[in-house]
PDB file of C-alpha atoms in Angstrom:
ATOM      1  CA  UNK A   1       0.000   0.000   0.000  1.00 71.00           C
ATOM      2  CA  UNK A   2       1.324   3.439  -0.890  1.00 90.00           C
ATOM      3  CA  UNK A   3       1.932   6.065   1.746  1.00 88.00           C
ATOM      4  CA  UNK A   4      -0.817   8.366   0.463  1.00 91.00           C
ATOM      5  CA  UNK A   5      -3.309   5.492   0.473  1.00 94.00           C
ATOM      6  CA  UNK A   6      -2.282   4.543   4.000  1.00 95.00           C
ATOM      7  CA  UNK A   7      -2.768   8.138   5.173  1.00 94.00           C
ATOM      8  CA  UNK A   8      -6.207   8.401   3.570  1.00 96.00           C
ATOM      9  CA  UNK A   9      -7.196   5.036   5.037  1.00 97.00           C
ATOM     10  CA  UNK A  10      -6.186   6.138   8.551  1.00 97.00           C
ATOM     11  CA  UNK A  11      -8.603   9.086   8.360  1.00 97.00           C
ATOM     12  CA  UNK A  12     -11.384   6.905   6.967  1.00 98.00           C
ATOM     13  CA  UNK A  13     -10.754   4.287   9.673  1.00 97.00           C
ATOM     14  CA  UNK A  14     -11.027   6.953  12.387  1.00 97.00           C
ATOM     15  CA  UNK A  15     -14.357   8.135  11.005  1.00 97.00           C
ATOM     16  CA  UNK A  16     -15.599   4.550  10.775  1.00 98.00           C
ATOM     17  CA  UNK A  17     -14.586   3.897  14.379  1.00 97.00           C
ATOM     18  CA  UNK A  18     -16.572   6.937  15.526  1.00 96.00           C
ATOM     19  CA  UNK A  19     -19.619   5.789  13.568  1.00 97.00           C
ATOM     20  CA  UNK A  20     -19.397   2.346  15.206  1.00 97.00           C
ATOM     21  CA  UNK A  21     -19.288   4.006  18.615  1.00 95.00           C
ATOM     22  CA  UNK A  22     -15.718   2.944  19.406  1.00 96.00           C
ATOM     23  CA  UNK A  23     -13.833   5.071  21.905  1.00 94.00           C
ATOM     24  CA  UNK A  24     -11.109   7.472  20.854  1.00 92.00           C
ATOM     25  CA  UNK A  25      -8.610   5.233  22.656  1.00 92.00           C
ATOM     26  CA  UNK A  26      -9.030   2.456  20.094  1.00 94.00           C
ATOM     27  CA  UNK A  27      -6.724   4.262  17.674  1.00 95.00           C
ATOM     28  CA  UNK A  28      -4.192   1.659  16.477  1.00 95.00           C
ATOM     29  CA  UNK A  29      -1.430   4.213  15.857  1.00 93.00           C
ATOM     30  CA  UNK A  30       1.012   5.313  18.592  1.00 88.00           C
ATOM     31  CA  UNK A  31       0.801   8.950  19.696  1.00 87.00           C
ATOM     32  CA  UNK A  32       4.252   8.868  21.313  1.00 89.00           C
ATOM     33  CA  UNK A  33       6.643  11.688  20.505  1.00 87.00           C
ATOM     34  CA  UNK A  34       9.410   9.177  19.817  1.00 92.00           C
ATOM     35  CA  UNK A  35       7.297   7.254  17.276  1.00 89.00           C
ATOM     36  CA  UNK A  36       8.378   7.500  13.634  1.00 91.00           C
ATOM     37  CA  UNK A  37       6.976  10.525  11.745  1.00 91.00           C
ATOM     38  CA  UNK A  38       4.705   8.370   9.609  1.00 92.00           C
ATOM     39  CA  UNK A  39       3.158   6.768  12.708  1.00 92.00           C
ATOM     40  CA  UNK A  40       2.516  10.198  14.225  1.00 93.00           C
ATOM     41  CA  UNK A  41       0.896  11.326  10.967  1.00 95.00           C
ATOM     42  CA  UNK A  42      -1.321   8.233  10.956  1.00 96.00           C
ATOM     43  CA  UNK A  43      -2.320   8.972  14.565  1.00 96.00           C
ATOM     44  CA  UNK A  44      -3.228  12.565  13.707  1.00 95.00           C
ATOM     45  CA  UNK A  45      -5.227  11.593  10.649  1.00 97.00           C
ATOM     46  CA  UNK A  46      -7.069   8.830  12.497  1.00 97.00           C
ATOM     47  CA  UNK A  47      -7.995  11.356  15.199  1.00 96.00           C
ATOM     48  CA  UNK A  48      -9.082  13.892  12.555  1.00 96.00           C
ATOM     49  CA  UNK A  49     -11.357  11.301  10.990  1.00 97.00           C
ATOM     50  CA  UNK A  50     -12.800  10.455  14.390  1.00 96.00           C
ATOM     51  CA  UNK A  51     -13.359  14.162  15.120  1.00 95.00           C
ATOM     52  CA  UNK A  52     -15.153  14.639  11.793  1.00 95.00           C
ATOM     53  CA  UNK A  53     -17.911  12.335  13.069  1.00 96.00           C
ATOM     54  CA  UNK A  54     -17.701  12.845  16.830  1.00 93.00           C
ATOM     55  CA  UNK A  55     -16.081  16.169  17.698  1.00 89.00           C
ATOM     56  CA  UNK A  56     -14.515  16.582  21.109  1.00 79.00           C
ATOM     57  CA  UNK A  57     -16.903  18.695  23.201  1.00 79.00           C
ATOM     58  CA  UNK A  58     -15.384  21.871  24.592  1.00 80.00           C
ATOM     59  CA  UNK A  59     -16.922  23.521  27.640  1.00 78.00           C
ATOM     60  CA  UNK A  60     -16.388  27.276  27.364  1.00 82.00           C
ATOM     61  CA  UNK A  61     -18.201  28.043  30.605  1.00 82.00           C
ATOM     62  CA  UNK A  62     -16.192  29.565  33.421  1.00 79.00           C
ATOM     63  CA  UNK A  63     -17.610  27.097  35.940  1.00 71.00           C
ATOM     64  CA  UNK A  64     -19.524  29.762  37.823  1.00 70.00           C
ATOM     65  CA  UNK A  65     -23.262  30.042  37.930  1.00 57.00           C
TER      66      UNK A  65
END
């Protein structure tokens, strides 16, 4: 499989995982800083695909009131 295909597949796999209801932690790619650059790219793209279906909620409230 070519690198570009692998990158596109990682994003599609992340979106598919979100649609199935899998947790964000099921990402098969290592997020470690010492992982090879391609592995970090796959992690980021998988997460981007997941976020495209199930965005991470952000609470902008100040906690008061």
